[in-house]
Coordinates of C-alpha atoms and ligand atoms in Angstrom, one line a residue:
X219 CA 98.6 32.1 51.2
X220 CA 98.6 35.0 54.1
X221 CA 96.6 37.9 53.5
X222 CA 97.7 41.1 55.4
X223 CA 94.9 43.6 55.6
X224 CA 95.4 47.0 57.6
X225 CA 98.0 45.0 59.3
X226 CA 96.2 42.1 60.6
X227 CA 96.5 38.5 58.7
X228 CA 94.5 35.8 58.1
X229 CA 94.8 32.8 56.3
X230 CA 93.4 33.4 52.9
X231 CA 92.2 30.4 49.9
X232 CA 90.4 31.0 46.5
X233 CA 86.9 32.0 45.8
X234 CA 86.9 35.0 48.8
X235 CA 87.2 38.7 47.9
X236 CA 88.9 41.3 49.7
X237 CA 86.5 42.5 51.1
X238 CA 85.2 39.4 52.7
X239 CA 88.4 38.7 54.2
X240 CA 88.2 42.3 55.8
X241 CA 84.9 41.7 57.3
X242 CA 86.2 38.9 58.9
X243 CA 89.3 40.5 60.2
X244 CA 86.2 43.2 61.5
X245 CA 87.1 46.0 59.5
X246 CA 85.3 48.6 58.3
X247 CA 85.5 48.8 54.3
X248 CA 83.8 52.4 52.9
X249 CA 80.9 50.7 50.9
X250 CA 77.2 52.2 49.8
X251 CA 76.2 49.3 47.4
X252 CA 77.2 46.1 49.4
X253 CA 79.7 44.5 47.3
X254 CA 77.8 44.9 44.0
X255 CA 80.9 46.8 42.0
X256 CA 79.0 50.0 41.6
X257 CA 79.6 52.1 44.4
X258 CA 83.7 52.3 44.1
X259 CA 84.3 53.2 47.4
X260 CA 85.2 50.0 48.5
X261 CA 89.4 50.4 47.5
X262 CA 92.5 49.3 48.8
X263 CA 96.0 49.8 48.1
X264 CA 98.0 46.4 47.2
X265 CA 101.5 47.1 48.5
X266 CA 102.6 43.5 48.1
X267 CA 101.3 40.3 45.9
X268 CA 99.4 42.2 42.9
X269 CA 100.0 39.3 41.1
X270 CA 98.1 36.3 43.5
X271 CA 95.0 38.6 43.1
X272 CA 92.3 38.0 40.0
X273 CA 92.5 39.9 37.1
X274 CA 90.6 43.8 36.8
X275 CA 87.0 44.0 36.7
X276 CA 84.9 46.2 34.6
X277 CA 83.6 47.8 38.0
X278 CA 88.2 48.5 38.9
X279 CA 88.6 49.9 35.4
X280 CA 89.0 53.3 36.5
X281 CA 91.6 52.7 39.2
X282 CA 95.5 53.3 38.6
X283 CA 98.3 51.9 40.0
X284 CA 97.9 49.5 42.4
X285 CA 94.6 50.2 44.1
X286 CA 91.5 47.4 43.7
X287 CA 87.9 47.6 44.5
X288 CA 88.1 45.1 47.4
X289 CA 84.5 43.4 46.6
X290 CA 85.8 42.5 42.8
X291 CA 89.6 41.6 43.9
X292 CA 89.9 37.8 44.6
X293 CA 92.8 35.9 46.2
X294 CA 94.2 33.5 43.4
X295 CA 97.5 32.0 44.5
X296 CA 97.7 28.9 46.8
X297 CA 101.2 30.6 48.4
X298 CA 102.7 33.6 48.9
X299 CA 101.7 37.1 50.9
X300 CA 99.1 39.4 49.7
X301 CA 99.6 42.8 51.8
X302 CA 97.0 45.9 51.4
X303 CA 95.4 48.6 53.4
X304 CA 91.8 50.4 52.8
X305 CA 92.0 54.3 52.9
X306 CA 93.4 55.2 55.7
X307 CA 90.8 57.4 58.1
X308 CA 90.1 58.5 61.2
X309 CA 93.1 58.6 63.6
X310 CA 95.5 60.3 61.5
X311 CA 97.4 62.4 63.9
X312 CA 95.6 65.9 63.4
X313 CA 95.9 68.6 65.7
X314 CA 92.6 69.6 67.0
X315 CA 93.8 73.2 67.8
X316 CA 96.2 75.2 65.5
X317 CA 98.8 76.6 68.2
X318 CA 100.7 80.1 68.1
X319 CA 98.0 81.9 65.7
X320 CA 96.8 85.4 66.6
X321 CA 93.1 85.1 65.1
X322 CA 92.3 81.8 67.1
X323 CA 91.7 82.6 70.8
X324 CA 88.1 83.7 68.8
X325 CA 89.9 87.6 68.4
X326 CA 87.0 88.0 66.6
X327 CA 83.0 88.2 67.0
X328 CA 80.8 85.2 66.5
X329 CA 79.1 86.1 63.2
X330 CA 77.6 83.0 61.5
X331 CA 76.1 83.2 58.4
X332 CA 73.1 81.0 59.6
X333 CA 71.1 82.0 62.3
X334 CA 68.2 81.5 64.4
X335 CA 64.7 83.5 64.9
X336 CA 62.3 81.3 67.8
X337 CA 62.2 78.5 65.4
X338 CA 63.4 80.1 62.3
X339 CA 66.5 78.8 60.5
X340 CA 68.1 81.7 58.5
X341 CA 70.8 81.7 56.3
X342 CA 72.1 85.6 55.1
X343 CA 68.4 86.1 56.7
X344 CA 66.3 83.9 54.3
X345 CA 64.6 81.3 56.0
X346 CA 65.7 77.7 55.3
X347 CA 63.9 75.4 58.1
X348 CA 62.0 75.6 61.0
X349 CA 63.6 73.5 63.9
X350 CA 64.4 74.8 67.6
X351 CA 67.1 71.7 67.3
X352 CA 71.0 72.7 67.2
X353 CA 72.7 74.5 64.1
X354 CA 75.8 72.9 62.7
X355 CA 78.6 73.8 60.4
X356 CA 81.4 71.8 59.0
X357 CA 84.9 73.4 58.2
X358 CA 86.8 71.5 55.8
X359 CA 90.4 71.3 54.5
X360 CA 90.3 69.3 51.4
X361 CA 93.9 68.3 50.8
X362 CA 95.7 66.7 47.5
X363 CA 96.7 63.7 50.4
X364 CA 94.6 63.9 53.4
X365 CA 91.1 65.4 54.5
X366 CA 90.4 67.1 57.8
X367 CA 87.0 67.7 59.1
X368 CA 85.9 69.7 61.6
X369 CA 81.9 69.8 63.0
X370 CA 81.7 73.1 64.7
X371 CA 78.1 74.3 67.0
X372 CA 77.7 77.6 64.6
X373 CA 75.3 79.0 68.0
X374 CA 78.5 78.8 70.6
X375 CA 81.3 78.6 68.0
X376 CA 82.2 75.3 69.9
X377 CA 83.9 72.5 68.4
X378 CA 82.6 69.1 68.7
X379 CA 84.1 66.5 66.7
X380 CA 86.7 66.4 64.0
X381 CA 87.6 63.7 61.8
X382 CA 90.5 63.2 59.4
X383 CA 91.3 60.8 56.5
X384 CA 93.0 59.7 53.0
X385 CA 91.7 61.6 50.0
X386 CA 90.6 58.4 48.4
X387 CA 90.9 60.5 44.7
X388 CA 94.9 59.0 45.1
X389 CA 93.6 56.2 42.8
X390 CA 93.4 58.8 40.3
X391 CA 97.2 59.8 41.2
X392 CA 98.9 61.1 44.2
X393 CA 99.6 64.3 43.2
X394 CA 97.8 67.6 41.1
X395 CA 98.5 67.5 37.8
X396 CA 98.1 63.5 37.5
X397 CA 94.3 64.2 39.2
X398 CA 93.6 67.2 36.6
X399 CA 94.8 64.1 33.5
X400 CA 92.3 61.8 35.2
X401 CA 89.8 63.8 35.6
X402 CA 89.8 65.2 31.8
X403 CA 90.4 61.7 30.4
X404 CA 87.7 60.1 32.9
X405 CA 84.2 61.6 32.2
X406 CA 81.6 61.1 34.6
X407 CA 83.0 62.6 37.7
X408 CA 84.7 60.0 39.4
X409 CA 86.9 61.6 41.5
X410 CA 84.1 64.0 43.2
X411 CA 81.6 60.8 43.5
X412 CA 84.5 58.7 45.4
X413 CA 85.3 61.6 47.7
X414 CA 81.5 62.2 48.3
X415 CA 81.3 58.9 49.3
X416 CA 83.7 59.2 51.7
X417 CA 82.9 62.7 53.0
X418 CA 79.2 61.2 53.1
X419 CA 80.4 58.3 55.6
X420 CA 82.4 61.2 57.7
X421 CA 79.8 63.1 58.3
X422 CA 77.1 60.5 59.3
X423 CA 79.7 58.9 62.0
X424 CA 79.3 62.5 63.7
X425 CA 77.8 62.6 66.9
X426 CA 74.6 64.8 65.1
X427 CA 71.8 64.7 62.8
X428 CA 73.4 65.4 59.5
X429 CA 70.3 67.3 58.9
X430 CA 71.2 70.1 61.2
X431 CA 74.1 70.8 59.2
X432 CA 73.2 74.5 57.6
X433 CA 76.7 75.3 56.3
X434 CA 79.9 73.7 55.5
X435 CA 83.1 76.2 54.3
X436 CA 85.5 74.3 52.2
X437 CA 89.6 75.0 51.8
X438 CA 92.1 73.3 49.5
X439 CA 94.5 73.6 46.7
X440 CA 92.5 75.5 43.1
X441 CA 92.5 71.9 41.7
X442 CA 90.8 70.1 44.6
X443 CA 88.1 72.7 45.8
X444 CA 87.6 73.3 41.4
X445 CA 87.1 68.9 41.4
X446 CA 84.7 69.4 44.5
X447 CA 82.6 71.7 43.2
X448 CA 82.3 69.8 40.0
X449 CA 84.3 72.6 38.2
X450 CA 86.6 71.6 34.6
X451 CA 90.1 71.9 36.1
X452 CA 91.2 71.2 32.8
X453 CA 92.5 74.9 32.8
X454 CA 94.5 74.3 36.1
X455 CA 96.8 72.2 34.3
X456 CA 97.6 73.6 31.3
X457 CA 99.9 77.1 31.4
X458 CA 99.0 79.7 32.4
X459 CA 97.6 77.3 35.3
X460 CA 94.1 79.2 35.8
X461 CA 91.3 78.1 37.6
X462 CA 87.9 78.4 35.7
X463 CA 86.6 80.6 38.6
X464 CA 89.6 82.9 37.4
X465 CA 89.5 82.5 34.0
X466 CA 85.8 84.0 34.6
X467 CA 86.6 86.4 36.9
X468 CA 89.2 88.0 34.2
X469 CA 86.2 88.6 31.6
X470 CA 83.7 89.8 33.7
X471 CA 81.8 86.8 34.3
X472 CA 81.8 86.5 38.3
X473 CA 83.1 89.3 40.6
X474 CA 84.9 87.0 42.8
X475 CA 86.4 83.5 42.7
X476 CA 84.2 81.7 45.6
X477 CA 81.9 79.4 45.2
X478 CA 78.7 78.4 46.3
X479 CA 76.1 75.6 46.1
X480 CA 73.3 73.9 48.1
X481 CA 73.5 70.8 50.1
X482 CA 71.6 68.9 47.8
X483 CA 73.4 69.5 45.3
X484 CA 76.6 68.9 47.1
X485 CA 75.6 65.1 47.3
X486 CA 76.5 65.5 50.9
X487 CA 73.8 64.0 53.6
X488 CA 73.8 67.8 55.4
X489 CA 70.1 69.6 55.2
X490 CA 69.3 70.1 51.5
X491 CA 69.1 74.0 52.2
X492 CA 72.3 74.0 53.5
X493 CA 74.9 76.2 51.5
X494 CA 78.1 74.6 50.5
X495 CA 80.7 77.9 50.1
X496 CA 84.2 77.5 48.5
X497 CA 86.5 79.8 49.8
X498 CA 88.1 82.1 47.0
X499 CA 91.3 81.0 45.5
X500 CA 94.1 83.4 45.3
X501 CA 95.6 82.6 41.4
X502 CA 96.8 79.4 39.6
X503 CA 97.4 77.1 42.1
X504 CA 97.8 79.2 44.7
X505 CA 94.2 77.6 46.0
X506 CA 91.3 78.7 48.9
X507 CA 93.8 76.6 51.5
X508 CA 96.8 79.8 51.0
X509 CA 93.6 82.3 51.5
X510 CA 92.6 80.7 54.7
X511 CA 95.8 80.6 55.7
X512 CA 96.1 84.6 55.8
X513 CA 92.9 84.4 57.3
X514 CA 94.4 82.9 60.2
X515 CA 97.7 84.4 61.3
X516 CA 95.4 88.0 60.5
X517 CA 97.5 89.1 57.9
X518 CA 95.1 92.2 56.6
X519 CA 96.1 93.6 60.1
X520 CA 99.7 92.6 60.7
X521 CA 102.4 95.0 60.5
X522 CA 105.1 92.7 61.2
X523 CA 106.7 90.6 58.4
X524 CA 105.2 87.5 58.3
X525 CA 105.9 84.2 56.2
X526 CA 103.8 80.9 56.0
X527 CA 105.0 77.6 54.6
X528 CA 102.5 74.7 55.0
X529 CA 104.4 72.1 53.3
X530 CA 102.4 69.6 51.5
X531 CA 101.8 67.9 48.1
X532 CA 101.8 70.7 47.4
X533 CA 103.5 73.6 49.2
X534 CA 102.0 77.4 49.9
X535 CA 104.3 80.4 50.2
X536 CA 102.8 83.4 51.8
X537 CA 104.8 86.3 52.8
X538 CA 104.2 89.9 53.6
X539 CA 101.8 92.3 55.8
X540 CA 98.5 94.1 55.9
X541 CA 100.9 96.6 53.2
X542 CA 101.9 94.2 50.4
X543 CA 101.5 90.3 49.6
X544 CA 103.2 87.7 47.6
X545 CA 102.1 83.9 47.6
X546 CA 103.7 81.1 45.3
X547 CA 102.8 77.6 44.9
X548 CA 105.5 75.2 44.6
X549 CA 104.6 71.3 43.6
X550 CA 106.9 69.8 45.4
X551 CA 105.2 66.5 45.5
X552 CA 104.3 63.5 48.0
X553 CA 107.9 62.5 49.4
X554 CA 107.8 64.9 52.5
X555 CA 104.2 63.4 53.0
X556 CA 105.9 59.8 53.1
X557 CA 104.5 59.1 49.1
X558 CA 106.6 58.5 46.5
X559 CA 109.2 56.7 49.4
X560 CA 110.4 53.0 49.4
X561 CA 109.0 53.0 53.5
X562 CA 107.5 56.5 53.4
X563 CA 104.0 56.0 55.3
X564 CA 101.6 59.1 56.4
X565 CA 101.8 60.1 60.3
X566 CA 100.0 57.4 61.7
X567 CA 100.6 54.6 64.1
X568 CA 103.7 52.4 63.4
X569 CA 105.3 55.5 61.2
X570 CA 108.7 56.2 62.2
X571 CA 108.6 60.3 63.5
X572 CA 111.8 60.6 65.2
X573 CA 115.4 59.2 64.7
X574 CA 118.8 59.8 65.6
X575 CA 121.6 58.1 65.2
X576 CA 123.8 57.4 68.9
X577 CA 127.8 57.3 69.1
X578 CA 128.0 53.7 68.5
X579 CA 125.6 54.3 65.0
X580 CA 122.5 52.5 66.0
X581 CA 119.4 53.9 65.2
X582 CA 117.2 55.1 68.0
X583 CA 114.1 55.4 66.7
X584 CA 110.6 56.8 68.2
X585 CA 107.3 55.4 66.6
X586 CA 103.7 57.0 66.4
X587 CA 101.4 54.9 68.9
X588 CA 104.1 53.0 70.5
X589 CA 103.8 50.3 67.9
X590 CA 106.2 48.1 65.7
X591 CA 107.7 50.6 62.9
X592 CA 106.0 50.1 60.0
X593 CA 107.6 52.9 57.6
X594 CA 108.6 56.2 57.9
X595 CA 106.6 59.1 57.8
X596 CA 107.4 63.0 57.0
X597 CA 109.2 64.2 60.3
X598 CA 110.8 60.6 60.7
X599 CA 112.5 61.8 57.0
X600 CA 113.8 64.9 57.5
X601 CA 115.4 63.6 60.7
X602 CA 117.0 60.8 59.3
X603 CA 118.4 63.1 56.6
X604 CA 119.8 65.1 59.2
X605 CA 121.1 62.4 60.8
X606 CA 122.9 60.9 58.2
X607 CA 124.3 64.1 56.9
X608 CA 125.2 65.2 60.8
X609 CA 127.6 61.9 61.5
X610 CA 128.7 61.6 57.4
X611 CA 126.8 58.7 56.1
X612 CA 125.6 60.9 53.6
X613 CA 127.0 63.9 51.8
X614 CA 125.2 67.4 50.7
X615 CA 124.4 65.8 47.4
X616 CA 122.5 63.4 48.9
X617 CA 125.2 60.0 48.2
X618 CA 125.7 57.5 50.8
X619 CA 128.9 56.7 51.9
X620 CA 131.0 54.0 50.7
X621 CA 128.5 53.2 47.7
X622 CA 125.5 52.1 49.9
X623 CA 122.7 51.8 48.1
X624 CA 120.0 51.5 51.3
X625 CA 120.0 52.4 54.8
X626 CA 118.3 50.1 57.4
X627 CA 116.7 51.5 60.2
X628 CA 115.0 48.8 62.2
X629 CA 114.7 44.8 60.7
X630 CA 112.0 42.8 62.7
X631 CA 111.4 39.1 62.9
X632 CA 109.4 38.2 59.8
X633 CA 111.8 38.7 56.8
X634 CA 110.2 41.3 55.1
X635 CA 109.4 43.5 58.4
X636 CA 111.9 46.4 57.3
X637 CA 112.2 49.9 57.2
X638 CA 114.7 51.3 55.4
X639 CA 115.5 54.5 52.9
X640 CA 117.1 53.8 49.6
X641 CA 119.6 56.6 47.7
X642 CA 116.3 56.8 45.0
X643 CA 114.6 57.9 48.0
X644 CA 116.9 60.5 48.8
X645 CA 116.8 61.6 45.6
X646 CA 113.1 62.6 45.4
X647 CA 113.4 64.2 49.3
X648 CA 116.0 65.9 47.5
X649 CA 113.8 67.3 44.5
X650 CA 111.1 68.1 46.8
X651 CA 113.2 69.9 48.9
X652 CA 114.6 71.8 45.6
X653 CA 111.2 73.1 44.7
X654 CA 110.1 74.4 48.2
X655 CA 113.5 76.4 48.3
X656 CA 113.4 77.3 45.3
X657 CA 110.1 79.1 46.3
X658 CA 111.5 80.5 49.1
X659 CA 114.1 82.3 46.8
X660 CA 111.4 83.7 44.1
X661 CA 109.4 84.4 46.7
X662 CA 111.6 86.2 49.1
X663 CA 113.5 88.1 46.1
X664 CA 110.3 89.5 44.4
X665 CA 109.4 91.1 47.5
X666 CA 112.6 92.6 48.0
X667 CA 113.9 91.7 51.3
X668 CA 116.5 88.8 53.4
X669 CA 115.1 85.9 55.3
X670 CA 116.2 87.7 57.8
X671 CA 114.2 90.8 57.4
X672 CA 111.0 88.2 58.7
X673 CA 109.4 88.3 61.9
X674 CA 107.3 85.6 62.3
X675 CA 107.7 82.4 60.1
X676 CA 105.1 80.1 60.5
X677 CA 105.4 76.7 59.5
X678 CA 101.8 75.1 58.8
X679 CA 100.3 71.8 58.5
X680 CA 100.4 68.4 60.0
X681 CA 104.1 68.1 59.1
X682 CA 105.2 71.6 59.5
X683 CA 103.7 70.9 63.5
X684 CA 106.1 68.1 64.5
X685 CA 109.1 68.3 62.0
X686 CA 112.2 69.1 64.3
X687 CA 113.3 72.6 63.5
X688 CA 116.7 72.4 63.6
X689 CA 116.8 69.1 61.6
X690 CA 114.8 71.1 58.7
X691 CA 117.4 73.6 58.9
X692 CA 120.2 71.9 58.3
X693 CA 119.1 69.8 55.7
X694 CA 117.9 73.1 54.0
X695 CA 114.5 72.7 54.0
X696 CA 113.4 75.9 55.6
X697 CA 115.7 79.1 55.7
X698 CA 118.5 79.2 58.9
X699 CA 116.3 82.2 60.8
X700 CA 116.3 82.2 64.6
X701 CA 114.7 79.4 66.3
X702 CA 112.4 81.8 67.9
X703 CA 111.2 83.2 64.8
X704 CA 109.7 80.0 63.8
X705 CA 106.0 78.9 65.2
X706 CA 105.7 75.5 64.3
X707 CA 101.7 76.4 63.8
X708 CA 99.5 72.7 63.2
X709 CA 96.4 73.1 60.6
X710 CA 96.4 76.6 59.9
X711 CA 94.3 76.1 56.7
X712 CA 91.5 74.4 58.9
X713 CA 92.1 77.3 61.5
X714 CA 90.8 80.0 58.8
X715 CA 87.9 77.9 57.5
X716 CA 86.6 77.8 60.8
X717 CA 87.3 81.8 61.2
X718 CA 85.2 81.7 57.9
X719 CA 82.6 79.3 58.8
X720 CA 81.5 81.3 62.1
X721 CA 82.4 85.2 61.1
X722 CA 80.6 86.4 58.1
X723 CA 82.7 89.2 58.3
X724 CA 86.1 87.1 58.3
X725 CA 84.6 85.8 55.3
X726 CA 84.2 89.3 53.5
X727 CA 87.8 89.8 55.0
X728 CA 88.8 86.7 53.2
X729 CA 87.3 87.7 49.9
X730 CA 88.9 91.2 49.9
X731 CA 92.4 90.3 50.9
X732 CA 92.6 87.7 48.1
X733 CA 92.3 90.2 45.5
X734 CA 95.4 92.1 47.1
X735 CA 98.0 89.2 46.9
X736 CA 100.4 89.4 43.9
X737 CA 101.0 86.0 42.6
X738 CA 104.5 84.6 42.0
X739 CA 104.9 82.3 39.2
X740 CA 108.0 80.1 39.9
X741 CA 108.2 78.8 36.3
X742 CA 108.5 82.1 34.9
X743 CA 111.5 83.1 37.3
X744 CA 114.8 83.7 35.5
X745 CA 116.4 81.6 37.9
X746 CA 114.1 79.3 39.2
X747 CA 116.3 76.3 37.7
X748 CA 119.7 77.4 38.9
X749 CA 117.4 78.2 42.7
X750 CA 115.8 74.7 42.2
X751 CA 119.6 72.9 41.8
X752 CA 121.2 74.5 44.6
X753 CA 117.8 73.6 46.8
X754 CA 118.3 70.2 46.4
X755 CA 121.4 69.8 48.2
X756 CA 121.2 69.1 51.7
X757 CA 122.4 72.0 53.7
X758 CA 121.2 74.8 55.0
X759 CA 119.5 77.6 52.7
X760 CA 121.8 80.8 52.1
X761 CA 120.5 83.9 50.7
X762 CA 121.7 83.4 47.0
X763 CA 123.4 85.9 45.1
X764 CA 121.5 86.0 42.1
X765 CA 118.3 86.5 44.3
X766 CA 118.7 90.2 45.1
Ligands
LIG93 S1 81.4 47.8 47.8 FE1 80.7 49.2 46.3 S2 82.2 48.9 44.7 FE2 82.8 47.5 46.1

C-alpha cells in the first residue's frame, strides 16, 4: 500500500494512523490535543483511496465529504494508493503588497486605535497594560477558501510578517450557503473552534509575543466574519439574505453593523485586553471584505468612475464614486478558485498558472515553484479556456470539438500523474463565469451607465493579480474595457483592513461610507436569468440590450 501525504509517499501497513505516517514523513499536522480525537484540527482531505482507510470515528462525525481527522483515520488495505493533503498553509502565493491602489503609499496619517503613554498601553485612551515592549496588530481577511494574515507594528505602521492558509471550515462545505446549513444543523460551534485553532497556530508561529497583540481588524464575506464572531448566520441564508448585525441595525438595536469583542473572548492567544473589531458589512452578503475594499482604492474621495471585482467564492461588485455607490454579491462558487474542478488546485506550488497552446497544439505550460504540475489552479483555467476557444478546440458554449470528453494537458510517468480538464469542468467555469457577468450587468444597469463610461477597473484578489487580462476578456469573464483601464490590484481587502487597523479615522471613514452604498440584489433583477445564460458562454461580455 503507498500512502501519498502532501505529496511525499511512504510505504504504509495496518495499525498506523494518518497522522503517524505524517510525522514520519516530518510534517507538520495542526494538532492541540495530541492525537486524542478531541481537538479536530488534525484533518486531511482524501483525494484518492477513501475506501483502504478505517471506518468514521465518533471524534470525524462532524466532517463531510471526504476530509478525516488524521489521528482517528487508519490505513486498512494491504494494496492500492491512499493520496491526501492536510490544510494547505503558509506559502500560498499571497501578495505582500496590494499594487496600483491610491490609499496604500500610507496617503493617510498613522492613527492607531491603541497607543502608548511611558508605559501605558491605551486602547481609545483606556488603559489596558502596562508594558514598554512593542504594540502589535493583526489585519485579517477571513475568506470562504483561504485566510490571509497580516502582523503589522501599530507604533511605525510597519509590516512584519504575513501568513496565509486554507480555511479549514471547508469540511463543513466549500462554499457559503453549505457553511450557513452546517452551522445551523451542527450546534456547538464547530466551524469557529476549527478556525480558532488554526488562527491560534498562525499567530504563535509569528516572530512576536502573541501577548503584545492589542488589536486585530477582521474582513470577510457577512457569513464568515457573522461565524467568527460567534453570530447565528442562520438569517444569511434564508431570503432576504440579512446578517443579524443588519437585521438589528433595521429595529434599532445597534447603530452600526461592526462588531467588537475582547481577545479573551476571541479564543485567540493575543493579550486578553486586546479588542477583536469586525469591520461593518455593507448588506446581505455583500460582507466587511466589499467595505474594505472601498476603503482602499479611497472611494469616499474619488471622482472618477471606479469598479472593483475581487473574484472569489464568492465575488464582490463595487462600482461608483465619492457621489453614488452600488455593490452586488454574486456566488459564483469555487471553480475559478480551482474547487469544484476534476484537476483544479489553489495557487500553490505544482498548480498549473499559465498555458498556451503552440502551432503544432502542444501544451506549453508554466507551473508555480517550478515543480511537476500537479493540477490547475485559477489563472491556469481561464487560460486554458482561452486557449482552447482561441485555436477551436472548444466552442462559445463551452463543447469540445469532435465529442472529446477531456483535455490532457501534461501526463507524467506514474499512471495516474495527470492533469487534465473535463467538458463537466467547463461546465461549472461556465456557471461561474455566468453569475459574475451577470453581476456585471445588474450592477452596471442600475447605476445607469456603459462599461465604458469606467475609469478605473480594479480587479482584486489573489486571482484577479495574476489572471491574464486579455485571456479574461475573451472568455468573457470581465467586460472588453481598455487594457489600461484595468489594474490588476492583489489583496485589496487585506489592503483596507490594514488602512483600518492603523487609522482610527479610516475606520470611522469605513463605517460611514457603508451606510451610503445601495445594495443590488441580483435575484430580484428582472433579467438576471436571461444576463446569467448569455454569461456563461465564453466570449467576450457586450453591453446587453435589455440592460439599459
Ligand atoms: S490531533 Fe486533535 S483531533 Fe486529531
Amino acid at each position: 500500500m503507498t500512502l501519498t501525504i502532501n505529496g511525499q509517499s511512504i510505504e504504509a501497513a495496518g495499525g498506523t494512523s494518518l497522522f503517524d505516517y505524517a510525522e514520519q514523513l516530518g510534517i507538520d499536522v495542526p494538532t492541540s490535543c495530541r492525537k486524542q480525537g478531541k481537538c479536530k484540527e488534525c484533518m486531511v482531505e482524501v483525494v484518492e483511496g477513501m475506501s483502504a482507510l478505517s471506518a468514521i470515528a465518533e471524534p470525524e462525525r462532524h466532517l463531510k465529504g471526504n476530509f478525516r481527522l488524521s489521528c482517528q483515520a487508519y490505513v486498512t488495505a494491504d494494496s492500492g494508493h491512499v493520496r491526501c493533503h492536510t490544510m494547505r498553509r503558509g506559502h500560498m502565493r499571497i501578495e505582500r503588497q496590494a499594487l496600483g491602489l491610491p490609499g496604500t503609499d500610507h496617503a493617510f496619517q498613522l492613527d492607531p486605535a491603541v497607543t502608548r503613554d511611558g508605559d501605558r498601553i491605551l486602547i481609545d485612551g483606556v488603559e489596558v497594560e502596562r508594558s514598554s515592549g512593542p504594540i502589535h496588530g493583526i489585519a485579517m481577511d477571513l475568506g470562504t477558501t483561504t485566510v490571509v494574515l497580516r502582523l503589522i507594528d501599530l507604533e511605525t505602521g510597519e509590516l512584519i510578517a504575513d501568513t496565509s492558509f486554507e480555511n479549514p471550515q471547508r469540511f463543513g462545505g466549500s462554499e457559503i450557503m453549505s457553511r450557513i446549513a452546517y452551522d445551523t444543523e451542527h450546534p456547538g460551534r464547530l466551524l469557529m473552534r476549527t478556525l480558532a485553532g488554526y488562527l491560534s497556530h498562525a499567530i504563535e508561529k509569528f516572530p512576536v509575543d502573541p501577548k503584545t497583540i492589542y488589536e486585530m481588524v477582521v474582513v470577510g464575506n457577512s457569513t464568515m466574519r457573522d461565524l467568527f464572531f460567534r453570530q447565528n448566520v442562520y438569517s444569511i441564508g434564508q431570503t432576504p439574505y440579512r446578517s443579524i448585525t443588519e437585521i438589528e441595525m433595521a429595529e434599532g438595536k445597534r447603530t452600526s453593523t461592526s462588531l467588537s469583542e475582547s481577545g479573551q473572548r476571541s479564543l485567540l492567544p493575543i493579550h486578553p485586553k486586546a479588542r477583536v473589531y469586525g469591520a461593518p458589512i455593507i448588506s446581505g452578503h455583500v460582507g466587511a471584505d466589499a467595505a474594505a475594499c472601498m476603503l482602499a482604492v479611497d472611494l469616499a474621495h474619488e471622482e472618477r468612475m471606479i469598479a472593483v471585482m475581487d473574484i472569489g467564492t464568492n465575488t464582490e461588485l463595487i462600482l461608483g464614486n465619492r457621489h453614488r455607490i452600488l455593490a452586488a454579491s454574486c456566488p459564483a462558487g469555487p471553480a475559478f478558485e480551482g474547487g469544484a474542478i476534476a484537476c483544479g488546485m489553489p495557487a500553490l506550488d505544482g498548480a498549473i498558472e499559465e498555458v498556451e497552446i503552440g502551432d503544432d497544439g502542444a501544451f506549453h505550460l508554466r507551473v508555480i515553484g517550478d515543480a511537476s504540475p500537479e493540477g490547475i489552479c485559477g489563472s491556469g483555467l481561464v487560460d486554458l479556456l482561452s486557449e482552447l476557444l482561441r485555436t477551436d478546440r472548444m466552442n462559445e458554449m463551452g463543447r469540445f470539438e469532435d465529442d472529446i470528453r477531456r483535455v490532457t494537458l501534461y501526463r507524467g510517468k506514474a499512471h495516474d500523474e495527470e492533469v487534465y480538464l473535463l467538458e463537466s469542468d467547463v461546465n461549472e467555469l461556465a456557471q461561474a463565469k455566468g453569475a459574475n457577468v451577470a453581476g456585471l450587468h445588474v450592477v452596471f444597469s442600475s447605476y445607469g451607465i456603459e462599461f465604458d463610461d469606467i475609469d478605473v477597473f480594479y480587479l482584486a484578489g489573489g486571482f484577479g493579480r495574476h489572471v491574464n487580462v486579455e485571456a479574461s476578456k475573451r472568455i468573457g469573464l470581465v467586460p472588453s474595457l481598455a487594457s489600461a483601464k484595468i489594474v490588476q490590484a492583489g489583496n485589496v481587502a487585506i489592503e483596507g483592513a490594514t488602512i483600518a487597523l492603523l487609522s482610527k479615522s479610516k475606520r470611522k471613514e469605513l463605517e460611514g461610507l457603508v451606510k451610503k452604498v445601495e445594495h443590488c440584489r441580483l435575484e430580484t433583477h428582472p433579467n438576471f436569468f436571461e444576463f446569467f445564460v448569455e454569461g456563461c458562454q465564453f466570449k467576450p461580455v457586450e453591453p446587453m440590450p435589455c440592460a439599459k
